């Protein structure tokens, strides 16, 4: 695990004795969750030292030090936590998604209970900010479909009307606002039924999962595998796309999923992506699938995406992208055989 305090200019490694990540390739690691009401508090899934399995971790000093949360959710020793979501209006309400279901706490982790009915590998969790604090409407998307709760996660029911059957997802996200009351949900359909990242089409719901409609058509060889939103901006969403020609793309909507456009166009010596040394000196767009994309919860223009080898960031909504794992340290123009300095993300790799 690496930590940056200067907007990716450089990174420092967190001691694995405190936090060792557990990657579920090709699905990626559980994103670290920030307390929206206390910048010091972070939640994550990982292990410490030489432990053989992962657990829920917590930091109270912005990720400098970590410890196992106590008590732990009753997920079992070998269960993976994939998603951690804190309610922006009440940080004591937290939902966890695992590879077999979900759990909730309403007292900041003092106790954990199972979310009944929710099953499968959880891809995403949405807490509707237009609903009442203390009695939130919530949504969970897993490889077995969509689940909805109208009582802060105490009870759940399936909400798959309009999704192709048998229902299987490989991505789920959404965003909401309280004024005006709006919630938009996005789901990536997986026709293989395996829920392993081989999604094709994007579906959306603009009526609280009462029904779903097709938003963006894909194919098995040119489809989507993740979709993400900025929590407070439901009109905007980004979806990861891996085309048959092995060139990665990021598709974006700014009209609640009605239309989509590719905003990631990497070209050596052109395009809208500033490439790093891996693309110039190892293999351009090597074809390794996108693994993860995250959007700043407070700024829909700030997005980071990563694949097996490289990481990119945009701060202008996809107009331009920059690699964020190394710094050019030679005379222009950027190209093959030039000098680069590491930002700290490459110090443990043996792949290159």
mmCIF file of C-alpha atoms in Angstrom:
data_model
loop_
_atom_site.group_PDB
_atom_site.id
_atom_site.type_symbol
_atom_site.label_atom_id
_atom_site.label_comp_id
_atom_site.label_asym_id
_atom_site.label_seq_id
_atom_site.Cartn_x
_atom_site.Cartn_y
_atom_site.Cartn_z
ATOM 1 C CA UNK A 1 0.000 0.000 0.000
ATOM 2 C CA UNK A 2 1.320 3.438 -0.939
ATOM 3 C CA UNK A 3 0.369 6.840 0.404
ATOM 4 C CA UNK A 4 0.627 10.278 -1.199
ATOM 5 C CA UNK A 5 0.054 13.593 0.557
ATOM 6 C CA UNK A 6 0.898 15.852 -2.392
ATOM 7 C CA UNK A 7 -1.551 14.875 -5.124
ATOM 8 C CA UNK A 8 0.516 11.948 -6.529
ATOM 9 C CA UNK A 9 3.794 13.910 -6.878
ATOM 10 C CA UNK A 10 5.380 11.075 -4.896
ATOM 11 C CA UNK A 11 4.407 8.139 -2.698
ATOM 12 C CA UNK A 12 5.685 6.420 0.409
ATOM 13 C CA UNK A 13 5.070 2.794 1.246
ATOM 14 C CA UNK A 14 3.043 1.864 4.308
ATOM 15 C CA UNK A 15 4.918 -0.732 6.367
ATOM 16 C CA UNK A 16 3.463 -4.150 5.549
ATOM 17 C CA UNK A 17 3.632 -4.966 9.262
ATOM 18 C CA UNK A 18 0.716 -2.529 9.536
ATOM 19 C CA UNK A 19 -1.027 -2.916 6.183
ATOM 20 C CA UNK A 20 -0.482 -5.503 3.487
ATOM 21 C CA UNK A 21 -2.934 -5.342 0.592
ATOM 22 C CA UNK A 22 -4.794 -8.348 -0.753
ATOM 23 C CA UNK A 23 -5.462 -8.047 -4.467
ATOM 24 C CA UNK A 24 -8.187 -10.126 -6.067
ATOM 25 C CA UNK A 25 -6.913 -10.053 -9.657
ATOM 26 C CA UNK A 26 -8.424 -9.065 -12.049
ATOM 27 C CA UNK A 27 -10.984 -7.388 -9.779
ATOM 28 C CA UNK A 28 -8.485 -5.287 -7.848
ATOM 29 C CA UNK A 29 -8.221 -4.506 -4.152
ATOM 30 C CA UNK A 30 -10.877 -3.133 -1.853
ATOM 31 C CA UNK A 31 -10.771 0.677 -2.209
ATOM 32 C CA UNK A 32 -9.789 2.496 0.986
ATOM 33 C CA UNK A 33 -12.792 4.302 2.481
ATOM 34 C CA UNK A 34 -12.469 7.803 3.882
ATOM 35 C CA UNK A 35 -14.699 9.122 6.628
ATOM 36 C CA UNK A 36 -16.492 12.046 4.956
ATOM 37 C CA UNK A 37 -16.824 13.804 8.309
ATOM 38 C CA UNK A 38 -13.358 13.165 9.761
ATOM 39 C CA UNK A 39 -10.307 13.189 7.458
ATOM 40 C CA UNK A 40 -8.250 11.297 10.034
ATOM 41 C CA UNK A 41 -10.367 8.142 9.865
ATOM 42 C CA UNK A 42 -9.880 5.556 7.115
ATOM 43 C CA UNK A 43 -11.175 1.998 6.687
ATOM 44 C CA UNK A 44 -9.634 -0.741 4.544
ATOM 45 C CA UNK A 45 -9.262 -4.477 4.008
ATOM 46 C CA UNK A 46 -5.852 -6.096 4.363
ATOM 47 C CA UNK A 47 -3.538 -8.002 6.639
ATOM 48 C CA UNK A 48 -0.734 -7.192 9.027
ATOM 49 C CA UNK A 49 2.734 -8.737 9.144
ATOM 50 C CA UNK A 50 2.603 -12.441 8.187
ATOM 51 C CA UNK A 51 -1.078 -13.066 8.885
ATOM 52 C CA UNK A 52 -2.510 -15.574 6.440
ATOM 53 C CA UNK A 53 -5.863 -13.874 5.867
ATOM 54 C CA UNK A 54 -7.213 -10.354 5.662
ATOM 55 C CA UNK A 55 -9.410 -8.428 8.053
ATOM 56 C CA UNK A 56 -11.050 -5.034 8.409
ATOM 57 C CA UNK A 57 -8.444 -2.356 9.178
ATOM 58 C CA UNK A 58 -8.815 1.161 10.531
ATOM 59 C CA UNK A 59 -6.569 4.219 10.718
ATOM 60 C CA UNK A 60 -7.202 7.297 12.837
ATOM 61 C CA UNK A 61 -4.245 9.373 11.588
ATOM 62 C CA UNK A 62 -4.835 9.674 7.828
ATOM 63 C CA UNK A 63 -3.306 6.291 7.011
ATOM 64 C CA UNK A 64 0.043 6.632 8.776
ATOM 65 C CA UNK A 65 -0.748 3.842 11.250
ATOM 66 C CA UNK A 66 -3.258 0.990 10.991
ATOM 67 C CA UNK A 67 -4.798 -1.574 13.336
ATOM 68 C CA UNK A 68 -7.395 -4.306 13.093
ATOM 69 C CA UNK A 69 -10.893 -3.035 13.735
ATOM 70 C CA UNK A 70 -12.592 -4.490 16.789
ATOM 71 C CA UNK A 71 -14.946 -6.165 16.630
ATOM 72 C CA UNK A 72 -14.615 -7.653 13.160
ATOM 73 C CA UNK A 73 -17.693 -8.198 10.953
ATOM 74 C CA UNK A 74 -18.807 -11.857 11.118
ATOM 75 C CA UNK A 75 -17.745 -12.594 7.543
ATOM 76 C CA UNK A 76 -15.457 -15.527 8.285
ATOM 77 C CA UNK A 77 -11.680 -15.909 8.183
ATOM 78 C CA UNK A 78 -11.294 -16.357 4.436
ATOM 79 C CA UNK A 79 -13.965 -13.949 3.261
ATOM 80 C CA UNK A 80 -12.847 -10.912 1.264
ATOM 81 C CA UNK A 81 -14.146 -7.388 1.843
ATOM 82 C CA UNK A 82 -14.586 -5.726 -1.557
ATOM 83 C CA UNK A 83 -16.417 -2.491 -0.728
ATOM 84 C CA UNK A 84 -16.615 -0.163 2.302
ATOM 85 C CA UNK A 85 -19.057 2.750 2.195
ATOM 86 C CA UNK A 86 -19.692 5.321 4.934
ATOM 87 C CA UNK A 87 -22.828 7.458 4.956
ATOM 88 C CA UNK A 88 -21.933 11.090 4.260
ATOM 89 C CA UNK A 89 -24.678 12.236 6.603
ATOM 90 C CA UNK A 90 -23.823 9.851 9.446
ATOM 91 C CA UNK A 91 -20.394 8.212 9.516
ATOM 92 C CA UNK A 92 -21.591 5.706 12.106
ATOM 93 C CA UNK A 93 -23.623 3.997 9.400
ATOM 94 C CA UNK A 94 -21.287 1.805 7.335
ATOM 95 C CA UNK A 95 -21.999 -0.916 4.782
ATOM 96 C CA UNK A 96 -19.441 -3.584 3.878
ATOM 97 C CA UNK A 97 -19.604 -5.737 0.758
ATOM 98 C CA UNK A 98 -17.776 -9.065 0.637
ATOM 99 C CA UNK A 99 -17.390 -11.936 -1.832
ATOM 100 C CA UNK A 100 -20.423 -13.667 -0.306
ATOM 101 C CA UNK A 101 -22.738 -10.896 0.917
ATOM 102 C CA UNK A 102 -22.834 -7.723 2.998
ATOM 103 C CA UNK A 103 -22.742 -6.400 6.578
ATOM 104 C CA UNK A 104 -23.753 -3.182 8.291
ATOM 105 C CA UNK A 105 -23.101 -1.172 11.417
ATOM 106 C CA UNK A 106 -25.042 1.799 12.748
ATOM 107 C CA UNK A 107 -22.650 2.595 15.595
ATOM 108 C CA UNK A 108 -19.345 3.177 13.835
ATOM 109 C CA UNK A 109 -18.217 -0.436 13.935
ATOM 110 C CA UNK A 110 -19.206 -1.136 17.534
ATOM 111 C CA UNK A 111 -21.341 -4.028 16.299
ATOM 112 C CA UNK A 112 -21.878 -5.651 12.902
ATOM 113 C CA UNK A 113 -24.881 -7.514 11.545
ATOM 114 C CA UNK A 114 -25.507 -9.431 8.344
ATOM 115 C CA UNK A 115 -27.525 -7.824 5.556
ATOM 116 C CA UNK A 116 -30.184 -10.499 4.987
ATOM 117 C CA UNK A 117 -30.955 -11.655 1.434
ATOM 118 C CA UNK A 118 -27.892 -9.945 -0.076
ATOM 119 C CA UNK A 119 -25.738 -12.571 -1.778
ATOM 120 C CA UNK A 120 -22.802 -12.849 -4.138
ATOM 121 C CA UNK A 121 -19.627 -10.912 -4.873
ATOM 122 C CA UNK A 122 -20.424 -7.288 -4.077
ATOM 123 C CA UNK A 123 -19.273 -4.789 -6.730
ATOM 124 C CA UNK A 124 -20.748 -1.583 -5.366
ATOM 125 C CA UNK A 125 -22.826 0.077 -2.649
ATOM 126 C CA UNK A 126 -24.899 3.251 -2.865
ATOM 127 C CA UNK A 127 -26.433 5.113 0.095
ATOM 128 C CA UNK A 128 -29.159 7.439 -1.150
ATOM 129 C CA UNK A 129 -28.458 10.909 0.262
ATOM 130 C CA UNK A 130 -31.938 12.100 -0.644
ATOM 131 C CA UNK A 131 -33.420 9.665 1.885
ATOM 132 C CA UNK A 132 -33.744 10.291 5.620
ATOM 133 C CA UNK A 133 -30.625 10.186 7.797
ATOM 134 C CA UNK A 134 -31.038 7.289 10.209
ATOM 135 C CA UNK A 135 -33.367 5.464 7.834
ATOM 136 C CA UNK A 136 -31.455 5.504 4.571
ATOM 137 C CA UNK A 137 -32.467 3.872 1.312
ATOM 138 C CA UNK A 138 -29.546 1.746 0.154
ATOM 139 C CA UNK A 139 -28.550 -0.277 -2.900
ATOM 140 C CA UNK A 140 -26.057 -3.092 -3.375
ATOM 141 C CA UNK A 141 -24.949 -4.578 -6.695
ATOM 142 C CA UNK A 142 -23.326 -8.015 -6.794
ATOM 143 C CA UNK A 143 -22.640 -10.720 -9.344
ATOM 144 C CA UNK A 144 -26.121 -12.063 -8.528
ATOM 145 C CA UNK A 145 -27.994 -8.795 -9.128
ATOM 146 C CA UNK A 146 -29.228 -5.648 -7.393
ATOM 147 C CA UNK A 147 -30.602 -5.455 -3.845
ATOM 148 C CA UNK A 148 -32.492 -2.560 -2.236
ATOM 149 C CA UNK A 149 -33.205 -1.626 1.371
ATOM 150 C CA UNK A 150 -35.620 1.067 2.542
ATOM 151 C CA UNK A 151 -34.718 0.831 6.237
ATOM 152 C CA UNK A 152 -30.951 1.434 6.506
ATOM 153 C CA UNK A 153 -29.992 -2.104 5.579
ATOM 154 C CA UNK A 154 -32.124 -3.978 8.096
ATOM 155 C CA UNK A 155 -34.064 -5.749 5.322
ATOM 156 C CA UNK A 156 -33.350 -6.187 1.605
ATOM 157 C CA UNK A 157 -35.193 -7.201 -1.542
ATOM 158 C CA UNK A 158 -34.056 -7.847 -5.120
ATOM 159 C CA UNK A 159 -34.488 -4.981 -7.617
ATOM 160 C CA UNK A 160 -33.683 -6.425 -11.038
ATOM 161 C CA UNK A 161 -36.659 -5.470 -13.197
ATOM 162 C CA UNK A 162 -35.397 -4.672 -16.693
ATOM 163 C CA UNK A 163 -32.007 -6.354 -16.328
ATOM 164 C CA UNK A 164 -31.369 -9.326 -18.646
ATOM 165 C CA UNK A 165 -31.655 -12.741 -17.085
ATOM 166 C CA UNK A 166 -30.108 -14.643 -15.591
ATOM 167 C CA UNK A 167 -28.986 -11.489 -13.778
ATOM 168 C CA UNK A 168 -25.238 -11.185 -13.268
ATOM 169 C CA UNK A 169 -23.249 -7.981 -12.821
ATOM 170 C CA UNK A 170 -19.582 -7.070 -12.983
ATOM 171 C CA UNK A 171 -19.910 -3.415 -11.950
ATOM 172 C CA UNK A 172 -22.274 -1.235 -9.928
ATOM 173 C CA UNK A 173 -22.299 2.398 -8.807
ATOM 174 C CA UNK A 174 -24.542 5.389 -8.333
ATOM 175 C CA UNK A 175 -24.848 8.888 -6.959
ATOM 176 C CA UNK A 176 -27.480 11.012 -5.275
ATOM 177 C CA UNK A 177 -28.325 14.514 -4.124
ATOM 178 C CA UNK A 178 -30.768 15.686 -1.480
ATOM 179 C CA UNK A 179 -31.707 18.965 -3.208
ATOM 180 C CA UNK A 180 -33.242 18.241 -5.580
ATOM 181 C CA UNK A 181 -33.882 14.670 -4.500
ATOM 182 C CA UNK A 182 -32.159 12.588 -7.169
ATOM 183 C CA UNK A 183 -30.600 9.130 -7.300
ATOM 184 C CA UNK A 184 -29.166 7.507 -10.416
ATOM 185 C CA UNK A 185 -27.808 3.965 -10.472
ATOM 186 C CA UNK A 186 -25.518 2.293 -13.009
ATOM 187 C CA UNK A 187 -24.854 -1.427 -13.484
ATOM 188 C CA UNK A 188 -22.609 -3.401 -15.848
ATOM 189 C CA UNK A 189 -24.247 -6.579 -17.119
ATOM 190 C CA UNK A 190 -22.168 -9.761 -17.385
ATOM 191 C CA UNK A 191 -23.592 -12.217 -19.960
ATOM 192 C CA UNK A 192 -21.189 -14.966 -18.903
ATOM 193 C CA UNK A 193 -22.914 -15.214 -15.542
ATOM 194 C CA UNK A 194 -19.530 -15.506 -13.854
ATOM 195 C CA UNK A 195 -19.228 -11.942 -12.563
ATOM 196 C CA UNK A 196 -15.488 -11.930 -13.168
ATOM 197 C CA UNK A 197 -15.007 -8.668 -15.019
ATOM 198 C CA UNK A 198 -16.213 -9.741 -18.463
ATOM 199 C CA UNK A 199 -19.093 -7.290 -18.680
ATOM 200 C CA UNK A 200 -20.695 -5.977 -21.837
ATOM 201 C CA UNK A 201 -23.583 -3.500 -21.472
ATOM 202 C CA UNK A 202 -24.236 -0.622 -19.078
ATOM 203 C CA UNK A 203 -27.726 -0.302 -17.602
ATOM 204 C CA UNK A 204 -29.123 2.606 -15.594
ATOM 205 C CA UNK A 205 -32.026 3.320 -13.273
ATOM 206 C CA UNK A 206 -33.390 6.801 -12.583
ATOM 207 C CA UNK A 207 -36.295 5.702 -10.380
ATOM 208 C CA UNK A 208 -34.720 4.018 -7.390
ATOM 209 C CA UNK A 209 -34.180 0.632 -9.106
ATOM 210 C CA UNK A 210 -37.893 0.258 -9.832
ATOM 211 C CA UNK A 211 -36.701 -0.691 -13.308
ATOM 212 C CA UNK A 212 -33.542 -0.685 -15.418
ATOM 213 C CA UNK A 213 -32.963 0.409 -19.028
ATOM 214 C CA UNK A 214 -30.053 -0.101 -21.427
ATOM 215 C CA UNK A 215 -27.697 2.905 -21.368
ATOM 216 C CA UNK A 216 -24.689 1.780 -23.411
ATOM 217 C CA UNK A 217 -24.397 -1.306 -25.587
ATOM 218 C CA UNK A 218 -21.209 -3.341 -25.564
ATOM 219 C CA UNK A 219 -20.016 -6.743 -26.750
ATOM 220 C CA UNK A 220 -18.131 -9.656 -25.229
ATOM 221 C CA UNK A 221 -14.927 -8.475 -26.960
ATOM 222 C CA UNK A 222 -15.557 -4.750 -26.592
ATOM 223 C CA UNK A 223 -17.469 -4.243 -23.376
ATOM 224 C CA UNK A 224 -17.273 -2.696 -19.931
ATOM 225 C CA UNK A 225 -16.047 -4.051 -16.616
ATOM 226 C CA UNK A 226 -16.434 -1.226 -14.061
ATOM 227 C CA UNK A 227 -18.555 1.894 -13.615
ATOM 228 C CA UNK A 228 -18.004 4.637 -11.038
ATOM 229 C CA UNK A 229 -19.569 7.953 -9.972
ATOM 230 C CA UNK A 230 -18.774 10.930 -7.808
ATOM 231 C CA UNK A 231 -21.081 10.419 -4.828
ATOM 232 C CA UNK A 232 -22.822 13.783 -5.044
ATOM 233 C CA UNK A 233 -23.029 14.160 -8.846
ATOM 234 C CA UNK A 234 -25.495 11.632 -10.322
ATOM 235 C CA UNK A 235 -25.363 13.097 -13.848
ATOM 236 C CA UNK A 236 -21.734 12.041 -14.304
ATOM 237 C CA UNK A 237 -20.332 8.525 -14.466
ATOM 238 C CA UNK A 238 -17.246 6.822 -15.910
ATOM 239 C CA UNK A 239 -16.984 3.267 -17.250
ATOM 240 C CA UNK A 240 -13.869 1.218 -17.993
ATOM 241 C CA UNK A 241 -13.753 -0.344 -21.438
ATOM 242 C CA UNK A 242 -11.363 -2.947 -22.842
ATOM 243 C CA UNK A 243 -11.627 -3.237 -26.606
ATOM 244 C CA UNK A 244 -10.706 -6.218 -28.751
ATOM 245 C CA UNK A 245 -7.690 -4.308 -30.074
ATOM 246 C CA UNK A 246 -6.344 -4.125 -26.496
ATOM 247 C CA UNK A 247 -6.453 -0.323 -26.348
ATOM 248 C CA UNK A 248 -7.984 0.834 -23.101
ATOM 249 C CA UNK A 249 -10.751 3.415 -23.007
ATOM 250 C CA UNK A 250 -12.773 5.320 -20.409
ATOM 251 C CA UNK A 251 -16.343 6.215 -21.356
ATOM 252 C CA UNK A 252 -18.108 9.130 -19.687
ATOM 253 C CA UNK A 253 -21.674 10.380 -19.375
ATOM 254 C CA UNK A 254 -22.725 13.816 -18.147
ATOM 255 C CA UNK A 255 -26.461 13.415 -18.746
ATOM 256 C CA UNK A 256 -27.450 10.690 -16.286
ATOM 257 C CA UNK A 257 -26.380 7.867 -18.598
ATOM 258 C CA UNK A 258 -28.367 8.950 -21.661
ATOM 259 C CA UNK A 259 -25.258 9.337 -23.867
ATOM 260 C CA UNK A 260 -21.632 8.199 -23.500
ATOM 261 C CA UNK A 261 -18.314 9.250 -25.074
ATOM 262 C CA UNK A 262 -14.784 7.889 -24.825
ATOM 263 C CA UNK A 263 -12.512 10.390 -23.030
ATOM 264 C CA UNK A 264 -9.298 8.296 -22.897
ATOM 265 C CA UNK A 265 -7.351 8.252 -26.177
ATOM 266 C CA UNK A 266 -3.705 7.224 -25.717
ATOM 267 C CA UNK A 267 -1.444 7.752 -28.741
ATOM 268 C CA UNK A 268 2.337 7.893 -28.798
ATOM 269 C CA UNK A 269 3.184 11.503 -29.515
ATOM 270 C CA UNK A 270 -0.471 12.554 -29.488
ATOM 271 C CA UNK A 271 -3.882 11.818 -28.043
ATOM 272 C CA UNK A 272 -5.023 13.249 -24.729
ATOM 273 C CA UNK A 273 -2.929 10.996 -22.464
ATOM 274 C CA UNK A 274 0.576 11.883 -21.254
ATOM 275 C CA UNK A 275 2.274 8.485 -21.230
ATOM 276 C CA UNK A 276 4.988 7.185 -18.910
ATOM 277 C CA UNK A 277 8.110 5.099 -19.418
ATOM 278 C CA UNK A 278 6.235 1.788 -19.449
ATOM 279 C CA UNK A 279 4.267 2.754 -22.553
ATOM 280 C CA UNK A 280 7.333 4.250 -24.224
ATOM 281 C CA UNK A 281 10.010 1.690 -23.333
ATOM 282 C CA UNK A 282 8.250 -1.587 -22.488
ATOM 283 C CA UNK A 283 5.038 -2.046 -24.446
ATOM 284 C CA UNK A 284 2.485 0.534 -25.498
ATOM 285 C CA UNK A 285 -0.993 -0.281 -24.169
ATOM 286 C CA UNK A 286 0.123 -3.803 -23.434
ATOM 287 C CA UNK A 287 -3.448 -5.018 -23.377
ATOM 288 C CA UNK A 288 -3.686 -5.767 -19.666
ATOM 289 C CA UNK A 289 -7.266 -5.080 -18.689
ATOM 290 C CA UNK A 290 -8.256 -2.093 -16.595
ATOM 291 C CA UNK A 291 -8.499 -3.119 -12.952
ATOM 292 C CA UNK A 292 -9.957 -0.156 -11.071
ATOM 293 C CA UNK A 293 -11.335 3.358 -11.472
ATOM 294 C CA UNK A 294 -12.290 5.781 -8.707
ATOM 295 C CA UNK A 295 -13.871 9.227 -8.813
ATOM 296 C CA UNK A 296 -13.318 11.926 -6.197
ATOM 297 C CA UNK A 297 -16.554 11.933 -4.137
ATOM 298 C CA UNK A 298 -16.498 15.730 -4.020
ATOM 299 C CA UNK A 299 -15.289 16.447 -7.567
ATOM 300 C CA UNK A 300 -16.548 14.531 -10.638
ATOM 301 C CA UNK A 301 -13.688 15.925 -12.755
ATOM 302 C CA UNK A 302 -10.991 14.216 -10.669
ATOM 303 C CA UNK A 303 -10.602 10.560 -11.623
ATOM 304 C CA UNK A 304 -7.883 7.913 -11.282
ATOM 305 C CA UNK A 305 -7.677 4.619 -13.161
ATOM 306 C CA UNK A 306 -5.197 1.752 -13.050
ATOM 307 C CA UNK A 307 -4.405 -1.412 -14.963
ATOM 308 C CA UNK A 308 -1.886 -4.188 -14.349
ATOM 309 C CA UNK A 309 1.093 -1.896 -14.981
ATOM 310 C CA UNK A 310 0.207 1.777 -15.015
ATOM 311 C CA UNK A 311 -1.900 4.437 -13.326
ATOM 312 C CA UNK A 312 -3.488 7.571 -14.790
ATOM 313 C CA UNK A 313 -5.297 10.618 -13.430
ATOM 314 C CA UNK A 314 -7.450 13.371 -14.870
ATOM 315 C CA UNK A 315 -8.353 16.575 -13.056
ATOM 316 C CA UNK A 316 -10.442 18.074 -15.842
ATOM 317 C CA UNK A 317 -13.085 15.415 -16.380
ATOM 318 C CA UNK A 318 -11.147 13.431 -18.963
ATOM 319 C CA UNK A 319 -10.125 16.265 -21.281
ATOM 320 C CA UNK A 320 -6.514 15.351 -20.466
ATOM 321 C CA UNK A 321 -4.930 12.447 -18.563
ATOM 322 C CA UNK A 322 -1.483 12.063 -17.021
ATOM 323 C CA UNK A 323 0.371 8.975 -15.884
ATOM 324 C CA UNK A 324 1.066 9.228 -12.152
ATOM 325 C CA UNK A 325 3.728 6.588 -11.473
ATOM 326 C CA UNK A 326 6.877 8.347 -12.747
ATOM 327 C CA UNK A 327 8.284 11.769 -13.621
ATOM 328 C CA UNK A 328 10.023 12.683 -16.871
ATOM 329 C CA UNK A 329 13.614 13.757 -16.103
ATOM 330 C CA UNK A 330 15.132 14.395 -19.497
ATOM 331 C CA UNK A 331 15.036 16.906 -22.331
ATOM 332 C CA UNK A 332 11.858 17.152 -24.396
ATOM 333 C CA UNK A 333 10.292 15.627 -26.323
ATOM 334 C CA UNK A 334 9.149 12.692 -24.202
ATOM 335 C CA UNK A 335 9.952 9.409 -25.918
ATOM 336 C CA UNK A 336 11.651 6.037 -25.768
ATOM 337 C CA UNK A 337 15.108 5.758 -24.243
ATOM 338 C CA UNK A 338 14.731 8.876 -22.095
ATOM 339 C CA UNK A 339 15.371 9.313 -18.367
ATOM 340 C CA UNK A 340 12.642 9.070 -15.741
ATOM 341 C CA UNK A 341 12.505 9.262 -11.957
ATOM 342 C CA UNK A 342 10.198 7.131 -9.867
ATOM 343 C CA UNK A 343 7.436 8.629 -7.738
ATOM 344 C CA UNK A 344 7.734 5.670 -5.382
ATOM 345 C CA UNK A 345 5.183 3.306 -6.864
ATOM 346 C CA UNK A 346 7.703 1.033 -8.595
ATOM 347 C CA UNK A 347 10.079 0.123 -5.815
ATOM 348 C CA UNK A 348 8.690 -3.358 -5.158
ATOM 349 C CA UNK A 349 7.971 -4.539 -8.687
ATOM 350 C CA UNK A 350 9.793 -7.450 -10.314
ATOM 351 C CA UNK A 351 7.515 -7.471 -13.368
ATOM 352 C CA UNK A 352 9.567 -4.949 -15.340
#
